[in-house]
CSV table of C-alpha atoms and ligand atoms in Angstrom, one decimal:
chain,number,residue,atom,x,y,z
Q,1,MET,CA,-13.8,-17.9,-21.5
Q,2,PRO,CA,-15.1,-16.3,-18.3
Q,3,PRO,CA,-13.4,-13.0,-17.0
Q,4,ILE,CA,-10.7,-13.2,-14.5
Q,5,GLU,CA,-11.0,-11.3,-11.1
Q,6,VAL,CA,-8.0,-10.1,-9.1
Q,7,PHE,CA,-8.0,-8.1,-5.8
Q,8,ALA,CA,-5.4,-5.3,-5.3
Q,9,PRO,CA,-5.1,-4.9,-1.5
Q,10,ALA,CA,-4.0,-1.6,0.1
Q,11,LYS,CA,-0.3,-1.9,1.5
Q,12,VAL,CA,0.5,-0.3,4.9
Q,13,ASN,CA,4.1,0.7,5.8
Q,14,LEU,CA,3.8,-0.1,9.5
Q,15,ALA,CA,7.3,1.3,9.9
Q,16,LEU,CA,9.5,3.1,7.3
Q,17,HIS,CA,13.1,4.0,8.0
Q,18,VAL,CA,15.0,6.1,5.5
Q,19,THR,CA,18.5,4.7,5.8
Q,20,GLY,CA,20.4,6.3,3.0
Q,21,ARG,CA,20.3,7.5,-0.7
Q,22,ARG,CA,21.6,5.9,-3.8
Q,23,GLU,CA,23.7,7.8,-6.5
Q,24,ASP,CA,20.6,8.1,-8.7
Q,25,GLY,CA,18.7,9.9,-6.1
Q,26,TYR,CA,16.4,6.8,-4.8
Q,27,HIS,CA,16.2,6.4,-1.1
Q,28,LEU,CA,17.3,3.4,0.7
Q,29,LEU,CA,14.5,2.1,3.0
Q,30,ASP,CA,13.9,-0.4,5.8
Q,31,SER,CA,10.2,-0.9,6.1
Q,32,LEU,CA,7.9,-3.3,7.6
Q,33,VAL,CA,4.7,-3.6,5.5
Q,34,ALA,CA,1.3,-5.6,5.8
Q,35,PHE,CA,-1.7,-5.6,3.6
Q,36,ALA,CA,-5.4,-4.9,4.3
Q,37,PRO,CA,-8.4,-7.0,3.4
Q,38,PHE,CA,-9.7,-4.0,1.5
Q,39,GLY,CA,-8.5,-2.5,-1.8
Q,40,ASP,CA,-9.2,-2.1,-5.4
Q,41,HIS,CA,-10.6,-4.7,-7.8
Q,42,LEU,CA,-9.7,-5.7,-11.3
Q,43,THR,CA,-11.6,-7.5,-14.0
Q,44,LEU,CA,-10.0,-8.9,-17.1
Q,45,ALA,CA,-12.4,-10.0,-19.8
Q,46,PRO,CA,-10.7,-11.7,-22.8
Q,47,ALA,CA,-10.9,-9.2,-25.9
Q,48,PRO,CA,-9.2,-8.7,-29.2
Q,49,VAL,CA,-7.4,-5.5,-28.0
Q,50,LEU,CA,-6.2,-4.0,-24.5
Q,51,SER,CA,-8.5,-1.4,-23.0
Q,52,LEU,CA,-9.1,0.1,-19.7
Q,53,THR,CA,-12.2,1.5,-17.9
Q,54,VAL,CA,-12.0,3.1,-14.4
Q,55,THR,CA,-14.9,2.8,-12.1
Q,56,GLY,CA,-15.6,3.0,-8.4
Q,57,PRO,CA,-15.9,5.6,-5.7
Q,58,GLU,CA,-12.2,6.7,-5.9
Q,59,GLY,CA,-12.1,6.5,-9.8
Q,60,ALA,CA,-12.4,10.1,-10.4
Q,61,GLY,CA,-9.2,11.6,-11.8
Q,62,VAL,CA,-7.5,8.2,-12.3
Q,63,PRO,CA,-6.1,8.1,-15.8
Q,64,GLU,CA,-7.6,5.7,-18.3
Q,65,GLY,CA,-4.8,6.2,-20.8
Q,66,PRO,CA,-1.4,4.4,-21.1
Q,67,GLU,CA,-0.1,6.3,-18.0
Q,68,ASN,CA,-2.1,4.1,-15.8
Q,69,LEU,CA,0.0,1.7,-14.0
Q,70,VAL,CA,-2.3,-1.1,-15.0
Q,71,LEU,CA,-1.7,-0.7,-18.7
Q,72,ARG,CA,2.0,0.0,-18.1
Q,73,ALA,CA,2.1,-3.4,-16.4
Q,74,ALA,CA,0.2,-5.1,-19.2
Q,75,ALA,CA,3.0,-3.9,-21.6
Q,76,LEU,CA,5.7,-5.8,-19.6
Q,77,LEU,CA,4.2,-9.3,-20.2
Q,78,PRO,CA,4.6,-11.1,-23.4
Q,79,GLY,CA,1.7,-12.5,-25.3
Q,80,GLY,CA,-0.5,-10.5,-27.7
Q,81,GLN,CA,-3.8,-11.4,-26.2
Q,82,GLY,CA,-5.9,-8.3,-25.3
Q,83,ALA,CA,-8.3,-7.9,-22.4
Q,84,ALA,CA,-11.0,-5.4,-21.6
Q,85,ILE,CA,-9.9,-4.4,-18.0
Q,86,THR,CA,-12.1,-2.7,-15.4
Q,87,LEU,CA,-10.5,-1.2,-12.7
Q,88,ASP,CA,-12.8,-0.6,-9.6
Q,89,LYS,CA,-11.0,2.1,-7.6
Q,90,ARG,CA,-11.9,2.0,-3.8
Q,91,LEU,CA,-8.6,3.3,-2.6
Q,92,PRO,CA,-7.7,7.0,-2.8
Q,93,ALA,CA,-5.1,7.7,-5.5
Q,94,ALA,CA,-1.6,9.2,-4.4
Q,95,SER,CA,-2.2,8.4,-0.8
Q,96,GLY,CA,0.6,6.3,0.5
Q,97,ILE,CA,-1.1,2.9,0.5
Q,98,GLY,CA,0.2,1.8,-2.7
Q,99,GLY,CA,-2.9,2.0,-4.7
Q,100,GLY,CA,-1.3,2.2,-8.2
Q,101,SER,CA,1.4,-0.2,-7.4
Q,102,SER,CA,-1.0,-2.7,-6.0
Q,103,ASP,CA,-3.1,-2.3,-9.2
Q,104,ALA,CA,0.0,-3.0,-11.4
Q,105,ALA,CA,0.8,-6.1,-9.3
Q,106,ALA,CA,-2.7,-7.4,-9.6
Q,107,MET,CA,-2.6,-6.8,-13.3
Q,108,LEU,CA,0.7,-8.9,-13.5
Q,109,ARG,CA,-1.0,-11.7,-11.5
Q,110,GLY,CA,-4.2,-11.5,-13.7
Q,111,LEU,CA,-2.3,-11.4,-17.1
Q,112,ALA,CA,0.0,-14.3,-16.1
Q,113,LEU,CA,-3.1,-16.4,-15.6
Q,114,LEU,CA,-4.8,-15.1,-18.7
Q,115,ARG,CA,-1.8,-15.4,-21.0
Q,116,GLY,CA,-0.1,-18.2,-19.3
Q,117,ALA,CA,3.0,-15.8,-19.0
Q,118,SER,CA,5.5,-15.6,-16.4
Q,119,LEU,CA,6.2,-12.6,-14.2
Q,120,PRO,CA,8.8,-10.1,-15.3
Q,121,GLU,CA,12.4,-10.7,-13.8
Q,122,ASP,CA,12.4,-7.4,-11.9
Q,123,ARG,CA,8.9,-8.2,-10.5
Q,124,GLY,CA,7.6,-4.8,-11.8
Q,125,LEU,CA,10.2,-2.6,-10.0
Q,126,GLU,CA,10.5,-0.5,-13.0
Q,127,LEU,CA,6.9,0.5,-12.5
Q,128,GLY,CA,7.5,1.6,-9.1
Q,129,ALA,CA,9.4,0.7,-5.9
Q,130,ASP,CA,6.2,-0.6,-4.3
Q,131,VAL,CA,5.2,-3.1,-7.0
Q,132,PRO,CA,7.4,-6.0,-6.1
Q,133,MET,CA,6.1,-6.1,-2.4
Q,134,CYS,CA,2.5,-5.9,-3.9
Q,135,LEU,CA,3.0,-8.9,-6.0
Q,136,ASP,CA,3.1,-11.0,-3.1
Q,137,PRO,CA,0.9,-9.3,-0.5
Q,138,ARG,CA,2.1,-10.8,2.7
Q,139,PRO,CA,3.8,-9.2,5.8
Q,140,ALA,CA,7.4,-8.6,4.9
Q,141,ARG,CA,10.5,-6.5,5.8
Q,142,VAL,CA,11.5,-4.5,2.7
Q,143,ARG,CA,15.0,-2.9,2.1
Q,144,GLY,CA,16.9,-1.5,-0.7
Q,145,ILE,CA,14.5,0.7,-2.6
Q,146,GLY,CA,11.8,-1.9,-2.4
Q,147,GLU,CA,13.4,-4.9,-4.2
Q,148,ASP,CA,14.9,-6.7,-1.2
Q,149,ILE,CA,11.9,-8.4,0.4
Q,150,ALA,CA,11.9,-10.9,3.3
Q,151,PRO,CA,8.7,-12.4,4.4
Q,152,VAL,CA,7.9,-12.2,8.2
Q,153,THR,CA,5.3,-13.6,10.4
Q,154,LEU,CA,3.1,-11.1,12.2
Q,155,PRO,CA,-0.1,-11.4,14.4
Q,156,PRO,CA,-3.2,-10.0,12.7
Q,157,LEU,CA,-3.2,-6.2,13.1
Q,158,PRO,CA,-6.7,-4.8,13.6
Q,159,ALA,CA,-6.4,-1.2,11.9
Q,160,VAL,CA,-8.5,1.8,11.0
Q,161,LEU,CA,-7.3,3.7,8.0
Q,162,VAL,CA,-8.0,7.2,7.3
Q,163,ASN,CA,-7.1,9.8,4.6
Q,164,PRO,CA,-7.9,13.4,5.4
Q,165,ARG,CA,-8.4,14.0,1.6
Q,166,VAL,CA,-5.1,15.6,0.9
Q,167,SER,CA,-2.7,14.2,-1.8
Q,168,VAL,CA,0.9,14.5,-1.2
Q,169,PRO,CA,3.4,13.5,-4.3
Q,170,THR,CA,5.8,11.0,-3.1
Q,171,PRO,CA,8.7,12.8,-4.7
Q,172,ALA,CA,8.0,16.0,-2.9
Q,173,VAL,CA,8.1,14.2,0.4
Q,174,PHE,CA,11.4,12.4,-0.1
Q,175,LYS,CA,12.8,15.8,-1.4
Q,176,ALA,CA,11.6,17.5,1.9
Q,177,LEU,CA,13.6,15.0,4.2
Q,178,THR,CA,16.1,16.8,6.4
Q,179,ALA,CA,18.0,13.6,7.5
Q,180,ARG,CA,18.5,10.7,4.9
Q,181,ASP,CA,20.9,8.4,7.0
Q,182,ASN,CA,18.8,7.5,9.8
Q,183,PRO,CA,19.0,4.2,11.9
Q,184,PRO,CA,17.5,1.0,10.6
Q,185,MET,CA,14.6,-1.0,12.1
Q,186,ALA,CA,15.5,-2.9,15.2
Q,187,PRO,CA,15.6,-6.6,14.6
Q,188,ILE,CA,12.2,-8.0,14.4
Q,189,PRO,CA,11.3,-10.3,17.3
Q,190,GLY,CA,8.7,-13.2,17.4
Q,191,PHE,CA,5.6,-11.6,18.7
Q,192,ALA,CA,3.4,-13.5,21.3
Q,193,SER,CA,0.4,-11.3,20.6
Q,194,THR,CA,-1.1,-8.4,18.7
Q,195,THR,CA,-0.3,-6.1,21.7
Q,196,ASP,CA,3.2,-7.2,21.8
Q,197,CYS,CA,3.6,-6.3,18.2
Q,198,ILE,CA,2.0,-2.8,18.5
Q,199,ASP,CA,4.2,-2.1,21.5
Q,200,TRP,CA,7.3,-3.0,19.4
Q,201,LEU,CA,6.2,-0.9,16.5
Q,202,ALA,CA,5.8,2.0,18.8
Q,203,GLY,CA,9.5,2.0,19.1
Q,204,GLN,CA,10.0,2.2,15.3
Q,205,ARG,CA,9.3,5.2,13.0
Q,206,ASN,CA,8.1,6.4,9.7
Q,207,ASP,CA,10.8,8.9,8.6
Q,208,LEU,CA,8.5,10.4,6.0
Q,209,GLU,CA,5.9,11.5,8.5
Q,210,ALA,CA,7.6,14.9,9.5
Q,211,PRO,CA,8.3,16.0,5.9
Q,212,ALA,CA,4.7,15.0,4.8
Q,213,LYS,CA,3.2,16.9,7.6
Q,214,ALA,CA,5.2,19.9,6.8
Q,215,ILE,CA,3.7,19.8,3.3
Q,216,ALA,CA,0.2,18.7,4.3
Q,217,PRO,CA,-0.9,19.8,7.9
Q,218,GLY,CA,-4.1,17.8,7.4
Q,219,ILE,CA,-2.0,14.8,8.3
Q,220,ALA,CA,-1.5,16.0,11.8
Q,221,ALA,CA,-5.3,16.2,12.3
Q,222,ALA,CA,-5.7,12.6,11.0
Q,223,LEU,CA,-3.2,11.4,13.4
Q,224,SER,CA,-4.6,13.0,16.3
Q,225,ALA,CA,-8.2,11.9,15.4
Q,226,LEU,CA,-6.8,8.2,15.3
Q,227,ALA,CA,-4.7,8.5,18.4
Q,228,THR,CA,-7.7,9.7,20.6
Q,229,LEU,CA,-10.0,7.0,19.6
Q,230,PRO,CA,-10.6,4.4,22.5
Q,231,GLY,CA,-8.3,1.5,22.4
Q,232,CYS,CA,-5.9,2.9,19.7
Q,233,GLY,CA,-2.3,1.6,20.7
Q,234,LEU,CA,-0.4,3.5,17.9
Q,235,ALA,CA,-1.3,6.0,15.2
Q,236,ARG,CA,1.3,6.4,12.4
Q,237,MET,CA,1.4,7.5,8.6
Q,238,SER,CA,1.7,4.9,5.9
Q,239,GLY,CA,4.3,5.4,3.0
Q,240,SER,CA,4.6,9.0,2.0
Q,241,GLY,CA,1.1,9.7,3.2
Q,242,ALA,CA,-1.3,11.2,3.6
Q,243,THR,CA,-3.1,8.0,4.8
Q,244,CYS,CA,-2.5,7.3,8.3
Q,245,PHE,CA,-3.6,4.1,10.5
Q,246,GLY,CA,-4.5,3.3,13.9
Q,247,LEU,CA,-3.8,-0.1,15.4
Q,248,PHE,CA,-6.0,-1.9,18.0
Q,249,ALA,CA,-5.8,-4.9,20.1
Q,250,THR,CA,-9.0,-6.6,18.8
Q,251,LEU,CA,-11.1,-6.1,15.7
Q,252,THR,CA,-14.1,-5.4,17.7
Q,253,GLU,CA,-12.3,-2.4,19.1
Q,254,ALA,CA,-11.1,-1.4,15.9
Q,255,GLU,CA,-14.8,-1.6,14.3
Q,256,THR,CA,-16.2,0.5,17.2
Q,257,ALA,CA,-13.6,3.1,16.7
Q,258,PHE,CA,-14.1,3.1,12.8
Q,259,THR,CA,-17.8,3.5,13.5
Q,260,HIS,CA,-17.1,6.6,15.6
Q,261,LEU,CA,-14.6,8.1,13.2
Q,262,ARG,CA,-16.9,7.7,10.2
Q,263,ALA,CA,-19.7,9.4,11.9
Q,264,THR,CA,-17.4,12.4,13.2
Q,265,ARG,CA,-15.3,12.8,10.0
Q,266,PRO,CA,-17.8,11.7,7.1
Q,267,GLU,CA,-15.6,13.9,4.8
Q,268,TRP,CA,-12.4,11.8,5.2
Q,269,TRP,CA,-11.9,8.5,3.4
Q,270,SER,CA,-11.7,5.8,6.0
Q,271,ALA,CA,-11.6,1.9,6.2
Q,272,CYS,CA,-11.3,-0.9,8.9
Q,273,GLY,CA,-9.9,-4.4,8.9
Q,274,ALA,CA,-7.1,-6.7,10.2
Q,275,LEU,CA,-3.7,-6.1,8.3
Q,276,GLY,CA,-1.8,-9.2,7.5
Q,277,ASP,CA,-1.4,-11.7,4.7
Q,278,GLN,CA,-3.8,-11.1,1.8
Q,279,ARG,CA,-2.3,-13.8,-0.6
Q,280,THR,CA,-5.3,-16.1,-0.8
Q,281,LEU,CA,-7.7,-13.1,-1.3
Q,282,SER,CA,-5.4,-11.6,-3.9
Q,283,GLN,CA,-5.0,-14.8,-6.2
Q,284,ALA,CA,-6.2,-14.2,-9.7
Q,285,ARG,CA,-9.3,-16.3,-10.4
Q,286,ARG,CA,-11.8,-17.0,-13.1
Q,287,ALA,CA,-15.2,-15.3,-12.3
P,301,CDM,C1,7.2,5.6,0.0
P,301,CDM,C2,6.8,4.2,-0.3
P,301,CDM,O1,5.5,4.0,-0.7
P,301,CDM,C3,7.2,3.3,0.6
P,301,CDM,O2,6.8,1.8,0.5
P,301,CDM,C4,7.8,3.9,-1.7
P,301,CDM,O3,9.1,3.9,-1.3
P,301,CDM,C5,7.4,4.7,-2.9
P,301,CDM,O4,7.0,3.7,-3.7
P,301,CDM,P1,6.4,4.2,-5.2
P,301,CDM,O5,5.1,5.1,-4.9
P,301,CDM,O6,6.1,2.9,-5.9
P,301,CDM,O7,7.5,5.1,-5.8
P,301,CDM,P2,8.1,5.2,-7.2
P,301,CDM,O8,6.9,5.5,-8.2
P,301,CDM,O9,9.0,4.1,-7.7
P,301,CDM,O10,8.9,6.6,-7.1
P,301,CDM,C6,8.3,7.9,-7.0
P,301,CDM,C7,9.3,8.7,-6.7
P,301,CDM,O11,9.6,8.8,-5.2
P,301,CDM,C8,11.0,8.8,-4.9
P,301,CDM,N1,11.5,7.6,-4.3
P,301,CDM,C9,10.8,6.5,-4.4
P,301,CDM,C10,11.2,5.3,-3.7
P,301,CDM,C11,12.4,5.3,-3.1
P,301,CDM,N2,12.9,4.3,-2.4
P,301,CDM,N3,13.2,6.4,-3.0
P,301,CDM,C12,12.7,7.6,-3.6
P,301,CDM,O12,13.4,8.6,-3.6
P,301,CDM,C13,11.6,9.1,-6.1
P,301,CDM,O13,11.7,10.7,-6.4
P,301,CDM,C14,10.7,8.6,-7.3
P,301,CDM,O14,10.9,9.4,-8.4
P,302,ATP,N1,-4.1,2.5,-11.3
P,302,ATP,C1,-3.8,3.8,-10.7
P,302,ATP,N2,-4.3,4.0,-9.7
P,302,ATP,C2,-4.1,5.3,-9.0
P,302,ATP,N3,-3.4,6.1,-9.4
P,302,ATP,C3,-2.8,5.9,-10.6
P,302,ATP,C4,-2.8,4.7,-11.3
P,302,ATP,N4,-2.0,4.7,-12.4
P,302,ATP,C5,-1.3,5.8,-12.5
P,302,ATP,N5,-1.8,6.6,-11.4
P,302,ATP,C6,-1.2,7.9,-11.1
P,302,ATP,O1,-0.1,7.6,-10.1
P,302,ATP,C7,-0.2,8.6,-9.2
P,302,ATP,C8,0.3,7.9,-7.7
P,302,ATP,O2,-0.9,7.1,-7.2
P,302,ATP,P1,-0.7,5.8,-6.1
P,302,ATP,O3,-2.0,5.5,-5.9
P,302,ATP,O4,0.2,4.8,-6.9
P,302,ATP,O5,0.0,6.5,-5.0
P,302,ATP,P2,1.2,6.5,-4.2
P,302,ATP,O6,0.9,7.3,-3.0
P,302,ATP,O7,2.4,6.9,-5.0
P,302,ATP,O8,1.4,5.1,-3.6
P,302,ATP,P3,2.6,4.5,-2.7
P,302,ATP,O9,3.4,5.8,-2.4
P,302,ATP,O10,1.9,4.0,-1.5
P,302,ATP,O11,3.2,3.6,-3.6
P,302,ATP,C9,-1.6,9.2,-9.2
P,302,ATP,O12,-1.6,10.7,-8.9
P,302,ATP,C10,-2.2,8.9,-10.6
P,302,ATP,O13,-2.3,10.0,-11.2
């Protein structure tokens, strides 16, 4: 049987409001997410047992053992059939763009095809708050701790992403919050254009940006590098950081800005593409 290939796109929190805290310490969020046309790649070859090999430019330091979210995801699906898994890491780990969560979600989609199994009832929430939204990688308003997902329609959002090569652990950023009961996002209107959407987003926030910046000052440098690129309409951090994104009215403007940024900051991880719906690209398929 030919191997199965699955794409695990980067997740971007276009806005992320922290609106409360549950008794178990998890924070209640109100977030607008979209997905990038770049990300990690998984290959699942039928094999007698389950094994994982991590490759790719961002693979260094990513565990190959049972703690990898890909293997933890595999353990959730019934069916004994093994698989030789290759995880080609292109997204920096622990960087706020859902790398591990998107890999876990891609693994669930791939194994569901390989084993003919259905997806777990909690849609992978037990693996991480970002996994359910990554299972169906389309623009969505996400509430609760990540389980309450409502798809939304957004125009394509040309973006440049940059990671200043600092990794910030998600729990430390939540812990450093000074206010946990902030106002939710405004109601999401229909957007006539990309510029319309960028203007609306500028009135929303990422409440994790201030605590993340306090932990990792490199984030401020990434944000100001993005904000000063010609045509950048909004620069903001994604998730718990440290990856930041800049939004542009057109893909041509974003690509020009990306070329400039890559040349001036070659030591940073960066990528460019239109954020939006990546369901088609992310479908598990036989090679
Ligand atoms: C920041 C976001 O990326 C926004 O989409 C997510 O909320 C975090 O998602 P994630 O990385 O999948 O997070 P998890 O692996 O579930 O949680 C890591 C840690 O972050 C904190 N955490 C996470 C999610 C949440 N809603 N409240 C929290 O307080 C908890 O300390 C938790 O132990
Ligand atoms: N498949 C994986 N890819 C990357 N990291 C992994 C993976 N599996 C487990 N990890 C571990 O999980 C940690 C968090 O990595 P991940 O890429 O999920 O970041 P994140 O910033 O928490 O994502 P987000 O907050 O956007 O969901 C890493 O430090 C790494 O040791």
